Tab-separated table of C-alpha atoms in Angstrom:
chain	number	residue	atom	x	y	z
E	21	MET	CA	-2.316	21.971	-23.987
E	22	SER	CA	-4.997	24.289	-25.329
E	23	GLU	CA	-8.131	25.008	-23.318
E	24	GLU	CA	-10.225	23.582	-26.149
E	25	ALA	CA	-8.271	20.309	-26.139
E	26	GLN	CA	-8.582	20.000	-22.371
E	27	LYS	CA	-12.356	20.049	-22.751
E	28	ARG	CA	-12.362	17.285	-25.365
E	29	THR	CA	-12.239	13.629	-24.400
E	30	ASP	CA	-9.564	11.281	-25.724
E	31	GLU	CA	-12.120	9.773	-28.050
E	32	GLU	CA	-13.145	13.195	-29.347
E	33	LEU	CA	-9.527	14.090	-30.020
E	34	LEU	CA	-8.980	10.843	-31.915
E	35	ALA	CA	-12.147	11.444	-33.932
E	36	ALA	CA	-10.926	14.956	-34.725
E	37	HIS	CA	-7.588	13.523	-35.848
E	38	ILE	CA	-9.370	11.087	-38.153
E	39	ASP	CA	-11.364	14.011	-39.558
E	40	GLY	CA	-8.174	15.888	-40.383
E	41	ASP	CA	-7.623	18.150	-37.367
E	42	ARG	CA	-3.834	18.464	-37.325
E	43	ARG	CA	-3.804	19.739	-33.746
E	44	ALA	CA	-5.667	16.764	-32.278
E	45	PHE	CA	-2.969	14.083	-32.487
E	46	PRO	CA	-0.185	16.175	-30.905
E	47	GLU	CA	-2.645	17.032	-28.129
E	48	LEU	CA	-3.270	13.323	-27.515
E	49	MET	CA	0.461	12.653	-27.341
E	50	GLU	CA	0.951	15.540	-24.934
E	51	ARG	CA	-1.925	14.319	-22.770
E	52	TYR	CA	-0.302	10.903	-22.308
E	53	LYS	CA	3.329	11.996	-22.315
E	54	ASN	CA	3.815	11.488	-18.579
E	55	ASP	CA	1.396	8.645	-17.849
E	56	LEU	CA	2.314	6.391	-20.757
E	57	LEU	CA	6.011	7.164	-20.595
E	58	HIS	CA	6.080	6.256	-16.895
E	59	PHE	CA	4.323	2.985	-17.713
E	60	LEU	CA	6.858	2.196	-20.442
E	61	ILE	CA	9.848	3.039	-18.268
E	62	ARG	CA	8.542	0.419	-15.830
E	63	PHE	CA	7.880	-1.972	-18.684
E	64	VAL	CA	11.222	-1.804	-20.510
E	65	GLY	CA	13.422	-0.512	-17.684
E	66	LYS	CA	15.226	2.237	-19.589
E	67	ARG	CA	14.040	5.771	-20.233
E	68	ALA	CA	15.643	6.066	-23.668
E	69	ALA	CA	14.071	2.797	-24.776
E	70	ALA	CA	10.740	3.822	-23.258
E	71	GLU	CA	10.796	7.043	-25.268
E	72	ASP	CA	11.378	5.041	-28.449
E	73	VAL	CA	8.546	2.648	-27.618
E	74	PHE	CA	6.313	5.631	-26.814
E	75	GLN	CA	6.863	6.977	-30.317
E	76	GLU	CA	6.258	3.548	-31.848
E	77	ALA	CA	3.023	3.169	-29.908
E	78	PHE	CA	1.654	6.486	-31.118
E	79	LEU	CA	2.770	5.715	-34.651
E	80	GLN	CA	0.653	2.566	-34.419
E	81	VAL	CA	-2.250	4.623	-33.064
E	82	HIS	CA	-1.904	6.948	-36.048
E	83	VAL	CA	-1.837	4.062	-38.520
E	84	SER	CA	-4.750	2.233	-36.871
E	85	ALA	CA	-6.868	5.227	-35.855
E	86	GLU	CA	-9.594	4.650	-38.422
E	87	THR	CA	-10.081	1.066	-37.232
E	88	PHE	CA	-10.729	2.114	-33.623
E	89	ASP	CA	-14.292	1.842	-32.362
E	90	LEU	CA	-14.966	5.337	-31.015
E	91	THR	CA	-17.681	3.993	-28.716
E	92	ARG	CA	-14.905	2.357	-26.678
E	93	ARG	CA	-12.408	4.074	-24.383
E	94	PHE	CA	-9.145	5.204	-25.921
E	95	LYS	CA	-6.833	4.676	-22.931
E	96	PRO	CA	-7.058	0.858	-22.649
E	97	TRP	CA	-6.476	0.597	-26.402
E	98	LEU	CA	-3.442	2.880	-26.218
E	99	PHE	CA	-1.872	1.018	-23.314
E	100	THR	CA	-2.474	-2.334	-24.976
E	101	ILE	CA	-0.659	-1.098	-28.079
E	102	ALA	CA	2.150	0.229	-25.880
E	103	ALA	CA	2.406	-3.090	-24.022
E	104	ASN	CA	2.620	-4.931	-27.339
E	105	LYS	CA	5.403	-2.618	-28.479
E	106	GLY	CA	7.109	-3.115	-25.132
E	107	ARG	CA	6.997	-6.884	-25.587
E	108	ASP	CA	8.525	-6.462	-29.030
E	109	TRP	CA	11.341	-4.492	-27.424
E	110	HIS	CA	11.883	-7.229	-24.832
E	111	ARG	CA	12.066	-9.896	-27.506
E	112	LYS	CA	14.790	-7.906	-29.237
E	113	HIS	CA	16.778	-7.081	-26.124
E	114	SER	CA	15.988	-10.008	-23.794
E	115	LYS	CA	15.658	-7.744	-20.784
E	116	ARG	CA	12.892	-7.207	-18.273
E	117	THR	CA	11.958	-4.353	-15.997
E	118	MET	CA	11.023	-4.182	-12.338
E	119	MET	CA	8.115	-2.927	-10.313
E	120	SER	CA	7.405	-1.319	-6.978
E	121	LEU	CA	4.677	-2.797	-4.850
E	122	SER	CA	2.800	0.089	-3.273
E	123	GLN	CA	-0.102	0.855	-5.622
E	124	ASP	CA	-3.515	-0.768	-5.916
E	125	VAL	CA	-4.355	-3.780	-8.044
E	126	GLY	CA	-7.512	-3.801	-10.134
E	127	GLY	CA	-8.444	-0.134	-10.157
E	128	GLU	CA	-11.736	1.508	-9.318
E	129	GLY	CA	-11.874	-0.047	-5.865
E	130	GLU	CA	-11.635	-3.586	-7.196
E	131	GLY	CA	-8.419	-4.660	-5.546
E	132	ALA	CA	-6.095	-4.421	-2.585
E	133	ARG	CA	-2.477	-3.347	-2.626
E	134	PHE	CA	-0.248	-5.764	-4.500
E	135	VAL	CA	1.863	-6.371	-1.398
E	136	ASP	CA	-1.277	-7.351	0.506
E	137	LEU	CA	-2.053	-10.015	-2.080
E	138	LEU	CA	1.301	-11.708	-1.630
E	139	GLU	CA	0.197	-13.206	1.686
E	140	SER	CA	3.772	-13.671	2.809
E	141	ASP	CA	5.098	-13.857	6.345
E	142	GLN	CA	8.407	-12.480	5.109
E	143	GLU	CA	9.196	-8.785	5.329
E	144	LEU	CA	8.287	-7.302	1.969
E	145	PRO	CA	9.952	-4.450	0.093
E	146	ASP	CA	8.648	-0.926	0.514
E	147	ALA	CA	7.546	1.609	-2.102
E	148	ASN	CA	11.129	2.673	-2.745
E	149	LEU	CA	12.130	-0.853	-3.658
E	150	LEU	CA	13.896	0.151	-6.834
E	151	GLU	CA	16.567	1.865	-4.721
E	152	THR	CA	17.224	-0.950	-2.238
E	153	GLU	CA	19.486	-3.997	-2.243
E	154	GLN	CA	16.382	-6.152	-2.689
E	155	ALA	CA	15.947	-4.816	-6.213
E	156	ASP	CA	17.694	-7.793	-7.816
E	157	GLN	CA	15.350	-10.214	-6.057
E	158	VAL	CA	12.314	-8.338	-7.305
E	159	ARG	CA	13.766	-8.220	-10.789
E	160	ALA	CA	14.216	-11.985	-10.739
E	161	ALA	CA	10.673	-12.504	-9.472
E	162	VAL	CA	9.233	-10.331	-12.226
E	163	GLU	CA	11.380	-12.015	-14.862
E	164	SER	CA	9.909	-15.351	-13.828
E	165	LEU	CA	6.437	-14.270	-14.973
E	166	PRO	CA	5.287	-15.392	-18.423
E	167	SER	CA	4.673	-12.423	-20.698
E	168	HIS	CA	0.871	-12.764	-20.632
E	169	LEU	CA	0.856	-12.633	-16.822
E	170	ARG	CA	3.336	-9.813	-16.684
E	171	GLU	CA	1.305	-7.754	-19.143
E	172	ILE	CA	-1.928	-8.120	-17.218
E	173	LEU	CA	-0.175	-7.268	-13.954
E	174	LEU	CA	1.243	-4.090	-15.444
E	175	LEU	CA	-2.088	-2.991	-16.897
E	176	SER	CA	-3.922	-3.687	-13.663
E	177	TYR	CA	-1.289	-2.694	-11.135
E	178	PHE	CA	0.450	0.275	-12.696
E	179	GLN	CA	-2.342	1.700	-14.813
E	180	GLN	CA	-5.067	0.617	-12.392
E	181	MET	CA	-7.334	-0.401	-15.235
E	182	SER	CA	-10.457	-2.149	-14.084
E	183	TYR	CA	-10.982	-5.810	-14.854
E	184	VAL	CA	-13.662	-4.810	-17.356
E	185	GLN	CA	-11.311	-2.390	-19.121
E	186	ILE	CA	-8.579	-5.018	-19.352
E	187	SER	CA	-11.069	-7.573	-20.634
E	188	ASP	CA	-12.213	-5.133	-23.289
E	189	SER	CA	-8.759	-4.014	-24.391
E	190	LEU	CA	-7.203	-7.500	-24.501
E	191	GLN	CA	-10.361	-9.125	-25.854
E	192	ILE	CA	-10.373	-11.863	-23.228
E	193	PRO	CA	-13.194	-12.922	-20.879
E	194	LEU	CA	-13.535	-11.188	-17.526
E	195	GLY	CA	-12.947	-14.481	-15.742
E	196	THR	CA	-9.682	-14.901	-17.636
E	197	VAL	CA	-8.537	-11.461	-16.515
E	198	LYS	CA	-9.147	-12.353	-12.882
E	199	SER	CA	-7.553	-15.790	-13.132
E	200	ARG	CA	-4.476	-14.446	-14.914
E	201	LEU	CA	-4.025	-11.683	-12.362
E	202	HIS	CA	-4.391	-14.211	-9.556
E	203	SER	CA	-1.815	-16.443	-11.259
E	204	ALA	CA	0.568	-13.517	-11.727
E	205	VAL	CA	0.340	-12.523	-8.074
E	206	ALA	CA	0.779	-16.131	-6.946
E	207	ALA	CA	3.792	-16.667	-9.208
E	208	PHE	CA	5.424	-13.477	-7.987
E	209	SER	CA	4.691	-14.433	-4.385
E	210	ASN	CA	6.250	-17.883	-4.761
E	211	SER	CA	9.359	-16.492	-6.413
E	212	TRP	CA	9.683	-13.771	-3.782
E	213	LYS	CA	9.279	-16.202	-0.877
E	214	SER	CA	11.875	-18.515	-2.414
E	215	ALA	CA	14.364	-15.670	-2.741
E	216	GLN	CA	13.761	-14.582	0.853
E	217	SER	CA	14.180	-18.139	2.148
E	218	GLN	CA	17.484	-18.578	0.318
E	219	GLU	CA	18.721	-15.272	1.711
E	220	GLN	CA	18.011	-16.404	5.285
E	221	GLU	CA	19.781	-19.755	4.913
């Protein structure tokens, strides 16, 4: 990435792209290559599919660039588009992804670790959950979440967007963000506890 691009904000790069700067859009893609791709691998569960969805998301950004309000932040908009494309992929393939449980919920100091919110007496999976025999149980718990709860959990938990950022990007009230996240955590907790109880029987 060029030194000039590193100094420009996401919003400035998008504005430059709209104004015809051919270097700006590739710089935006490069800037989010790791962060967004990691998010999409978690979302769709396969790297090859995530790479396809990544391209589709940025194609949508390109098509919709002139409609974006440049007074808003680019990242929540981008990740919302990517989540929408990820949901489209799930509808076509009827598969879900998994998550680890070690990062913070809410972002910007707004939340505790996801595992802390589960409030379970059972032993919970560690940060390397994807590589343990408990992976199938976590997969089932995540699959039990309705898409609107799963989306908000991913945006908050993996991308650590603040409640305000999620509210802005999804165009839903702040109270709805908090209630949906609470519902998502509770639903995951119930499913996880049920799986653990059945395992111990």
